[in-house]
Tab-separated table of C-alpha atoms in Angstrom:
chain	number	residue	atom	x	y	z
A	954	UNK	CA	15.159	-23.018	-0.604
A	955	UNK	CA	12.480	-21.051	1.140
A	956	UNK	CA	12.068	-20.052	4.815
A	957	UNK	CA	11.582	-23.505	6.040
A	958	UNK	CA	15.256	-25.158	4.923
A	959	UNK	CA	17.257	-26.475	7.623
A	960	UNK	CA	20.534	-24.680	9.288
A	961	UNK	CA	22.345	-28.025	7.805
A	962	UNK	CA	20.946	-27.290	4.496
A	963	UNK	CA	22.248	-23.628	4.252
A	964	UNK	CA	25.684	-24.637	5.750
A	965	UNK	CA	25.540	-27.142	2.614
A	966	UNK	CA	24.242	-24.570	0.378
A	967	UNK	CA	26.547	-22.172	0.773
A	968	UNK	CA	29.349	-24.536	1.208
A	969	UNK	CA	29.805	-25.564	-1.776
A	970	UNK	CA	30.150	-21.698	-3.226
A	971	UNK	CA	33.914	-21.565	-0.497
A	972	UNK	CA	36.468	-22.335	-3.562
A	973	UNK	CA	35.109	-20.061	-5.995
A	974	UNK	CA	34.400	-17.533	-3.818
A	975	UNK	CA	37.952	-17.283	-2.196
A	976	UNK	CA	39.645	-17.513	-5.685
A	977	UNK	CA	37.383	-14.289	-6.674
A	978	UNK	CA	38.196	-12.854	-3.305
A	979	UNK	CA	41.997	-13.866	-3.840
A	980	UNK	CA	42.218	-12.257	-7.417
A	981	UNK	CA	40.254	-9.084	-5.181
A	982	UNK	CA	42.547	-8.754	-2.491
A	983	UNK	CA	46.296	-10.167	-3.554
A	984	UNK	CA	45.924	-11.895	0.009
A	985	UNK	CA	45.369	-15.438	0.967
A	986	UNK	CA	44.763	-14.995	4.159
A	987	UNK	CA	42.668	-11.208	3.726
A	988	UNK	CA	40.822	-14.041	0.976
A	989	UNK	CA	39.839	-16.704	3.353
A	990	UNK	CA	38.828	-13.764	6.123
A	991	UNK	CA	36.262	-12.175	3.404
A	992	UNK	CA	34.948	-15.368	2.554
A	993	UNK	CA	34.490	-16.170	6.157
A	994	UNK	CA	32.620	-12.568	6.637
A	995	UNK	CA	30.763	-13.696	3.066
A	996	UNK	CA	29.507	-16.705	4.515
A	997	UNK	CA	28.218	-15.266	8.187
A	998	UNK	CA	26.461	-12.324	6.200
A	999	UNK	CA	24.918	-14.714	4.071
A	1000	UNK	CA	23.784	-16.824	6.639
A	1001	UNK	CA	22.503	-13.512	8.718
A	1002	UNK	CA	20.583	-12.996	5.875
A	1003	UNK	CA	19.507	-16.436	4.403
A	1004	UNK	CA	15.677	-16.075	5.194
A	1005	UNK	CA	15.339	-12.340	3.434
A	1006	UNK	CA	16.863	-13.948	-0.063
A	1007	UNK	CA	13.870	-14.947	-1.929
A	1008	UNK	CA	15.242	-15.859	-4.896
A	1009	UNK	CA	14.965	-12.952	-7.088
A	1010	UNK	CA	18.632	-13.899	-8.053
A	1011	UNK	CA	20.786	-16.825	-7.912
A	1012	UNK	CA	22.220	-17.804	-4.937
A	1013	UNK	CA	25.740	-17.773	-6.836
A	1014	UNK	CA	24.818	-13.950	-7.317
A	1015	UNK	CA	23.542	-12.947	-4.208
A	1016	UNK	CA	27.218	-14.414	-2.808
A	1017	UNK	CA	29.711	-12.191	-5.261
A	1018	UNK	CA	27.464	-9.656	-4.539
A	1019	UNK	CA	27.761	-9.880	-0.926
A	1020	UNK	CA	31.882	-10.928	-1.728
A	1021	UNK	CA	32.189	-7.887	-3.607
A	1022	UNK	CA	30.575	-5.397	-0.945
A	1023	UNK	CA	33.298	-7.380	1.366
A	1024	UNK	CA	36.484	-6.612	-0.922
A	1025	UNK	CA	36.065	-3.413	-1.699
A	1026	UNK	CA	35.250	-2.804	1.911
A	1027	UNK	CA	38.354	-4.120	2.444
A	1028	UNK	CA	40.267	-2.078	-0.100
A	1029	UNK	CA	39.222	1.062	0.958
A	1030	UNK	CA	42.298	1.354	3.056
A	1031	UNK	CA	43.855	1.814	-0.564
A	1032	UNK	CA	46.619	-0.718	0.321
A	1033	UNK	CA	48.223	-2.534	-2.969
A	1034	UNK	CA	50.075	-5.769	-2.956
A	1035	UNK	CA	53.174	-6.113	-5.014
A	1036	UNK	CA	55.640	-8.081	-6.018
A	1037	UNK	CA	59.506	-6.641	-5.269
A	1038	UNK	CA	59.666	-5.735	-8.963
A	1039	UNK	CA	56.628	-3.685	-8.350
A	1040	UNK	CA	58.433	-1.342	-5.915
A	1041	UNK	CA	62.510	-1.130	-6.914
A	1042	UNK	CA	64.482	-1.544	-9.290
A	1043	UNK	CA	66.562	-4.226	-9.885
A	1044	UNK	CA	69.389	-4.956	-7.494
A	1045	UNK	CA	73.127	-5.993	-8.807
A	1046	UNK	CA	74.708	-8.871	-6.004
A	1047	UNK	CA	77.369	-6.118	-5.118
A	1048	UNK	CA	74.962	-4.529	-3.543
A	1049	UNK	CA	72.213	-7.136	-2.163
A	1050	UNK	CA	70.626	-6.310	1.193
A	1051	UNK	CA	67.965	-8.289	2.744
A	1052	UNK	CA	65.655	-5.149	3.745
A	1053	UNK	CA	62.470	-6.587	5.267
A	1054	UNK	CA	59.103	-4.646	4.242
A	1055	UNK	CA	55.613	-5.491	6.311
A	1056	UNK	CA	53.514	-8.127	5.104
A	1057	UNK	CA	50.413	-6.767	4.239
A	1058	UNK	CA	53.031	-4.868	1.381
A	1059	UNK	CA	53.166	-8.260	-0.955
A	1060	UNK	CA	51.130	-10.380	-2.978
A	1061	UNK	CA	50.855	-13.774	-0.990
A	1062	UNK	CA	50.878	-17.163	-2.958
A	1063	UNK	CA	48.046	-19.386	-2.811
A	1064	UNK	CA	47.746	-22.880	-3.007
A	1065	UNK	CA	45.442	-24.061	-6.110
A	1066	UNK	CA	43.363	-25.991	-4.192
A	1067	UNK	CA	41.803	-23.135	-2.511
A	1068	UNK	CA	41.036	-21.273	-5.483
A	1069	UNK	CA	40.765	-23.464	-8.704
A	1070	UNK	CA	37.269	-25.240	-8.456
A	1071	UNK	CA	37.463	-28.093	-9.898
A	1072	UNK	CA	35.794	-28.369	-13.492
A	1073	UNK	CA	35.439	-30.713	-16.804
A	1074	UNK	CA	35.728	-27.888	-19.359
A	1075	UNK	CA	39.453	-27.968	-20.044
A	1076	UNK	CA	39.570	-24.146	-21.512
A	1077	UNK	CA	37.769	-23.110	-18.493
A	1078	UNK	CA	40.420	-24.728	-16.367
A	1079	UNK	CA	43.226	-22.779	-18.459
A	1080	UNK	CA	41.353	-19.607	-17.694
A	1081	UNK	CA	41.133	-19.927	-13.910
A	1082	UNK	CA	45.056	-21.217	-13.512
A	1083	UNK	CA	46.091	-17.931	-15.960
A	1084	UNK	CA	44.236	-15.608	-13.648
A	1085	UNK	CA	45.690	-16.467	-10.852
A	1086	UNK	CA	48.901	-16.779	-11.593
A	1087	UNK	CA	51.498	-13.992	-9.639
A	1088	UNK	CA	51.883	-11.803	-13.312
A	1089	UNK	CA	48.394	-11.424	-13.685
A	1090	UNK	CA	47.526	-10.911	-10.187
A	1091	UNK	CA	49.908	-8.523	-9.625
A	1092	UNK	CA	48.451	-6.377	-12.693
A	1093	UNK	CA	45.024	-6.639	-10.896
A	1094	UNK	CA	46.757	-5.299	-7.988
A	1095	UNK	CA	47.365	-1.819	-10.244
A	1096	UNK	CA	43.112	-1.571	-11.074
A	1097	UNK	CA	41.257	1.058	-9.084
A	1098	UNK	CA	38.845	-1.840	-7.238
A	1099	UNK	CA	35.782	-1.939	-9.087
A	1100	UNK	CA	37.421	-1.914	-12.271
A	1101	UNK	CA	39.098	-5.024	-10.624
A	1102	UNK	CA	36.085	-6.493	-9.881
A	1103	UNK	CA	34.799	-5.909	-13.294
A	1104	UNK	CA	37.623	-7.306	-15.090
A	1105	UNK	CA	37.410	-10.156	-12.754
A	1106	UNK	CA	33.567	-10.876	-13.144
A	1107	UNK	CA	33.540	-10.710	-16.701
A	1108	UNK	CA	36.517	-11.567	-18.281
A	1109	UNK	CA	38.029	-14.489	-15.754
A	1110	UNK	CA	34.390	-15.593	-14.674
A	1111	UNK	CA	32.742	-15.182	-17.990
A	1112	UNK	CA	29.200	-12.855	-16.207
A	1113	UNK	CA	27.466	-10.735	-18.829
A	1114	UNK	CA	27.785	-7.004	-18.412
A	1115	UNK	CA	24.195	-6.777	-17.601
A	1116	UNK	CA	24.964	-9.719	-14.479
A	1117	UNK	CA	27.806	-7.450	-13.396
A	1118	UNK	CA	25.812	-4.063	-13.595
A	1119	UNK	CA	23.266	-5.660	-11.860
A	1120	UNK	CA	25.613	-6.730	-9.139
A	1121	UNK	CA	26.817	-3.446	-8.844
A	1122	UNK	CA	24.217	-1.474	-9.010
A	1123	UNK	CA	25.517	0.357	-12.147
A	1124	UNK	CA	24.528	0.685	-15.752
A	1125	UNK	CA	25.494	-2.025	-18.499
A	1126	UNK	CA	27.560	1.233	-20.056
A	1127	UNK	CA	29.544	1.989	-17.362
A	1128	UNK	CA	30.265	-1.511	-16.757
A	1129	UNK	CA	31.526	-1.670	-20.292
A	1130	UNK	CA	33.302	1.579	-19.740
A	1131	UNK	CA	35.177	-0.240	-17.217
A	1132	UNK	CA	36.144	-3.393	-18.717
A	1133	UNK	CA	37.919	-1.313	-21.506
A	1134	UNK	CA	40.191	1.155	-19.050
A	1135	UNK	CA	40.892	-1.819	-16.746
A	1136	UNK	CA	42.219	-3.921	-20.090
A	1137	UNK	CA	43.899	-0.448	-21.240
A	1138	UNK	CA	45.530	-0.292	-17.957
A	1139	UNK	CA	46.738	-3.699	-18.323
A	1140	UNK	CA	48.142	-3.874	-21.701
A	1141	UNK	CA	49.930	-0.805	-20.651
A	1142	UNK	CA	51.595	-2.645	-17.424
A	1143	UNK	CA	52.848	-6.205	-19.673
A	1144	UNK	CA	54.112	-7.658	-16.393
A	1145	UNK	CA	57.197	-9.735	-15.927
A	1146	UNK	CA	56.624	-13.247	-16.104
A	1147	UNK	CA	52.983	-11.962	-18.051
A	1148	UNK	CA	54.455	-14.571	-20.912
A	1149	UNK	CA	54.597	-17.739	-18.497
A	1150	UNK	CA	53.667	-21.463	-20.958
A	1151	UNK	CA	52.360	-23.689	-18.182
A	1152	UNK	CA	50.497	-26.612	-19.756
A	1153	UNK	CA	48.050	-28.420	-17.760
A	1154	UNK	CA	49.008	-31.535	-17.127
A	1155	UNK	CA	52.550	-30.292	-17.788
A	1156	UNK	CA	53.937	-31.401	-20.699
A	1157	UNK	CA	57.192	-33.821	-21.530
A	1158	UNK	CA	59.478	-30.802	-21.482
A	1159	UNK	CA	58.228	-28.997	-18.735
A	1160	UNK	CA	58.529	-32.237	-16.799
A	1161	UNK	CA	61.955	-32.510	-17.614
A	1162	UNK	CA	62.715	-29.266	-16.515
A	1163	UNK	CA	61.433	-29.514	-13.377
A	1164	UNK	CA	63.105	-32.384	-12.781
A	1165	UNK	CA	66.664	-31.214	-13.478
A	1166	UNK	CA	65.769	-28.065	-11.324
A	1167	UNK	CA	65.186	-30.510	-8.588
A	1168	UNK	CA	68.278	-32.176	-9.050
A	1169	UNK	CA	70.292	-28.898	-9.859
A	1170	UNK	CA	69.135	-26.883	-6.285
A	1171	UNK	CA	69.016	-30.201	-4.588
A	1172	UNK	CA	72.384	-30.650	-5.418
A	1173	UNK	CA	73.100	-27.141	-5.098
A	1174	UNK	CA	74.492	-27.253	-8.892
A	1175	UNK	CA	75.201	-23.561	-9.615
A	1176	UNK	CA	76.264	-24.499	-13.390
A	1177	UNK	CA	73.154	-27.021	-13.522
A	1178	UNK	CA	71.062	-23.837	-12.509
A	1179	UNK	CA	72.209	-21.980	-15.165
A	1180	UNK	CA	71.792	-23.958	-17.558
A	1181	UNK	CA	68.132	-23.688	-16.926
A	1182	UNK	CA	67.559	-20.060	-16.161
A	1183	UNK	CA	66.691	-17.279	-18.431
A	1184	UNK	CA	69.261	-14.974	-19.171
A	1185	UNK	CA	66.656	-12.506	-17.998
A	1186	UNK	CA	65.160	-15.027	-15.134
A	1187	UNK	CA	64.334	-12.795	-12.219
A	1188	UNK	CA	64.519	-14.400	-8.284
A	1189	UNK	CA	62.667	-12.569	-5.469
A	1190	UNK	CA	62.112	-13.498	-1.934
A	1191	UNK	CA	59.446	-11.755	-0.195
A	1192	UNK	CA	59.165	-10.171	2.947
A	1193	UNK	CA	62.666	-8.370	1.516
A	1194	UNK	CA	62.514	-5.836	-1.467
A	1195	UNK	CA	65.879	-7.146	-2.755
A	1196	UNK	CA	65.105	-8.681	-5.947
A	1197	UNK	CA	67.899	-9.971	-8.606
A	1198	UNK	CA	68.049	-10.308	-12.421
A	1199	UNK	CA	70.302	-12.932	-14.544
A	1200	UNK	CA	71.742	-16.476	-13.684
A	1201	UNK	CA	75.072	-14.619	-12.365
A	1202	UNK	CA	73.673	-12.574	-10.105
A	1203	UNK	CA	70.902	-15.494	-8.841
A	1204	UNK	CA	73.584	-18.208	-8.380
A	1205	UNK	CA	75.431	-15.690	-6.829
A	1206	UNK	CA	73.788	-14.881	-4.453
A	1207	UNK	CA	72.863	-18.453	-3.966
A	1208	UNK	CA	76.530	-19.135	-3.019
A	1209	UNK	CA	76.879	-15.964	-0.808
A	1210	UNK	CA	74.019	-14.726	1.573
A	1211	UNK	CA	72.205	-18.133	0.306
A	1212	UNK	CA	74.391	-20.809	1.004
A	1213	UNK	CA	72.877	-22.284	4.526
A	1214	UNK	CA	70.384	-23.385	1.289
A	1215	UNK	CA	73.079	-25.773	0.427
A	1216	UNK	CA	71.381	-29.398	0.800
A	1217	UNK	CA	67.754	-28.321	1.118
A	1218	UNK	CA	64.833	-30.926	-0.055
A	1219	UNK	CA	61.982	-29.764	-2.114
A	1220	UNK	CA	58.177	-30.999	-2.444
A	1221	UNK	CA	56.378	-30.519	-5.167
A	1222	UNK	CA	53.027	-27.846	-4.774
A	1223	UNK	CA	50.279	-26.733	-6.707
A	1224	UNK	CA	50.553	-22.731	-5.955
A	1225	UNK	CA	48.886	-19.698	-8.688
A	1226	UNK	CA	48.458	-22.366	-11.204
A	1227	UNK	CA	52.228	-23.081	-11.559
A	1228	UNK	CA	54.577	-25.469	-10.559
A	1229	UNK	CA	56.056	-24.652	-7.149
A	1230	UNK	CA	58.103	-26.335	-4.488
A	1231	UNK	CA	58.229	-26.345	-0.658
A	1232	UNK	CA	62.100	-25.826	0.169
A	1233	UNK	CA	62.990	-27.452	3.461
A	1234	UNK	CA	66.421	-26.589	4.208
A	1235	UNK	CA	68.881	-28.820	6.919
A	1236	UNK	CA	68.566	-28.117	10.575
A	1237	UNK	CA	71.796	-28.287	11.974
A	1238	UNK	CA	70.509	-28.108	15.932
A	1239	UNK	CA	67.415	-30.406	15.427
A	1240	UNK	CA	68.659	-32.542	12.677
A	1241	UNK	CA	66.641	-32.863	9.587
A	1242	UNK	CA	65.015	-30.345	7.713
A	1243	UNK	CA	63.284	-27.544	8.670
A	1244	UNK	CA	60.819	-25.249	6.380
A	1245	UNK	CA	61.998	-21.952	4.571
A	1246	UNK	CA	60.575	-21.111	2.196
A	1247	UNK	CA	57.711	-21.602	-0.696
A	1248	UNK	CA	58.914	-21.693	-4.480
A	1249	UNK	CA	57.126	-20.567	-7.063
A	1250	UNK	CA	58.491	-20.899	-10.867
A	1251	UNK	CA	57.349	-19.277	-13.973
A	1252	UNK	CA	59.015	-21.295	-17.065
A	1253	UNK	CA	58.556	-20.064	-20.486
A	1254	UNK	CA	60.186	-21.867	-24.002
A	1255	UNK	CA	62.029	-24.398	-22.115
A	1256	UNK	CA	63.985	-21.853	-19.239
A	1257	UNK	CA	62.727	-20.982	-15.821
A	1258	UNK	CA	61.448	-17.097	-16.038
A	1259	UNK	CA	60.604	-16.467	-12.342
A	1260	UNK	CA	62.015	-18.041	-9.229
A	1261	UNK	CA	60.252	-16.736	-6.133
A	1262	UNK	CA	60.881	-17.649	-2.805
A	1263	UNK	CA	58.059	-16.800	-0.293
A	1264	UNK	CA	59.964	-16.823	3.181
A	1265	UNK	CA	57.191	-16.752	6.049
A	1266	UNK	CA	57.167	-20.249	6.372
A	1267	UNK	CA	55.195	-20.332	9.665
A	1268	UNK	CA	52.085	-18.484	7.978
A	1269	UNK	CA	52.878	-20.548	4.120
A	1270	UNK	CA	53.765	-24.297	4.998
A	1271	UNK	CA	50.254	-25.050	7.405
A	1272	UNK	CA	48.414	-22.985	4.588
A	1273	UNK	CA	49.594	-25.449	1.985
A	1274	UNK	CA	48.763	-28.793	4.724
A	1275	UNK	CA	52.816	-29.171	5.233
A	1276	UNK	CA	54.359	-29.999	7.746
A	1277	UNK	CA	56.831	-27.696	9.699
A	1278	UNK	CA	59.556	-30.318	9.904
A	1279	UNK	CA	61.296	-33.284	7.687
A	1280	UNK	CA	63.110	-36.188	9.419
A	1281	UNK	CA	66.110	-37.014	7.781
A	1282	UNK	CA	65.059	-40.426	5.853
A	1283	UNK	CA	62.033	-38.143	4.748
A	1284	UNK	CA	62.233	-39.088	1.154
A	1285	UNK	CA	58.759	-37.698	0.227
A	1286	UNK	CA	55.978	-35.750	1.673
A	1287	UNK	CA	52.366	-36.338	1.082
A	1288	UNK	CA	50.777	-32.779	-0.169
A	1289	UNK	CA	48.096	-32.290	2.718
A	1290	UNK	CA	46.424	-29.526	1.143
């Protein structure tokens, strides 16, 4: 594409680069929205710019490279997203408070679509769902940023050290140097939920169990729900810190500060390569059902793992194409994401 291709044909050209390069940003940033924003700043630099690329790299590289000038830009500020397990320890139901932390504190989910290009190479596939998932990205969240980007470019993206030094202006060596403290740093952090089975498609048994989950919060079933939890299944609900370990203390609480739940609807989403819900629960002045929260399950040998509830519905539910209210005869929702 030299000097003489078309503002259509850039718009086209660096188009169809958007997925990939807001699941790179994603993994990056721990944001969805901070994702979609360096993208956006990606693209308009890129465009700037379009007639001074000559070609001496591939227009996939010039992008990360102008992506990764973006995020760590970005992360200067040295802000980390976490999960609540990140930041305090475990909380018993005695003692459950709802303590609200700032947003730009937490790891935001994603919906797949945005990040998961789509692709014929099955193990390929496996890699990008893994490496998004909240486990993984929240041990990103721990790397100093360029050994994030590192690990990223060559170990989720499969880029030669010699790609990656280039793109950083940096020697193959250090590059290398990198890769092994950023995988030291992770083995050292094994994150809960790190051990999440997801098959893709989901298999028979994981189908089943998502099914009686359905019926057993639909229902609001506590001894159906604990029949399929963990005995170490952890429950968090972002903005608050409070976060709660073991069926007891989850169904507890689901009882207690939880039970205006009682009678909610779920929809099935694709979110960080696992299976996930939106939770609309009733609205007693408008009738119907009315958004709360997004659901995100991690399910390993048979037993959810990780039930995480991400509350800012007016930011998650347009993100993921739903809509912000279910009539009553609402059976089913069409995903518009």
């Amino acid at each position: 594409m030299g000097d003489t291709a078309t503002t259509t044909d850039v718009d086209a050209a660096l188009e169809r680069y958007r997925v990939e390069l807001t699941g790179y940003c994603y993994r990056m940033l721990g944001s969805s929205f901070e994702a979609e924003d360096a993208v956006q700043d990606t693209m308009i630099r890129a465009w700037r710019s379009f007639e001074k690329f000559e070609g001496r790299s591939s227009l996939r590289s010039w992008l990360y490279r102008i992506a990764t000038n973006v995020c760590l830009d970005m992360l200067t500020a040295g802000n980390k997203r976490a999960r609540p397990m990140d930041l305090t320890d475990s909380t018993p139901l005695a003692q459950a408070a709802l303590s609200p932390r700032p947003d730009n504190t937490w790891l935001e989910p994603m919906p797949d679509a945005r990040v998961l290009p789509t692709t014929d190479d099955p193990a390929e596939a496996a890699v990008a769902k893994e490496s998004v998932r909240l486990a993984f990205m929240a041990a990103l969240q721990q790397l100093p940023p360029k050994q994030r980007a590192v690990l990223i470019l060559r170990e989720v993206l499969a880029w030669r050290a010699s790609e990656v030094a280039e793109l950083l202006g940096t020697s193959v060596a250090s590059v290398n140097s990198a890769l092994q403290r950023a995988r030291a740093t992770l083995a050292e952090r094994q994150q809960p939920g790190a051990d999440a089975s997801v098959s893709d498609p989901l298999d028979e048994e994981q189908q089943k169990l998502l099914e009686r989950y359905v019926a057993a919060f639909e229902g609001y079933d506590m001894s159906a729900l604990t029949e399929l939890l963990h005995e170490d299944a952890v429950m968090t609900m972002p903005p608050f810190d409070l976060w709660l370990t073991g069926a007891p203390d989850i169904t507890g609480f689901m009882t207690t500060l939880g039970a205006p739940c009682a009678g909610s609807r779920l929809v099935p989403v694709q979110v960080n390569g696992l299976p996930g819900f939106a939770q609309y629960k009733p609205d007693p002045e408008a009738g119907g059902f009315t958004p709360w929260a997004v659901q995100v399950l991690e399910t390993s040998g048979g037993r959810i793992t990780g039930f995480h509830c991400f509350l800012d519905t007016k930011r998650w539910f347009p993100l993921f194409g739903l809509p912000l209210h279910l009539d009553e005869e609402a059976d089913e929702v069409e995903q518009g994401a």
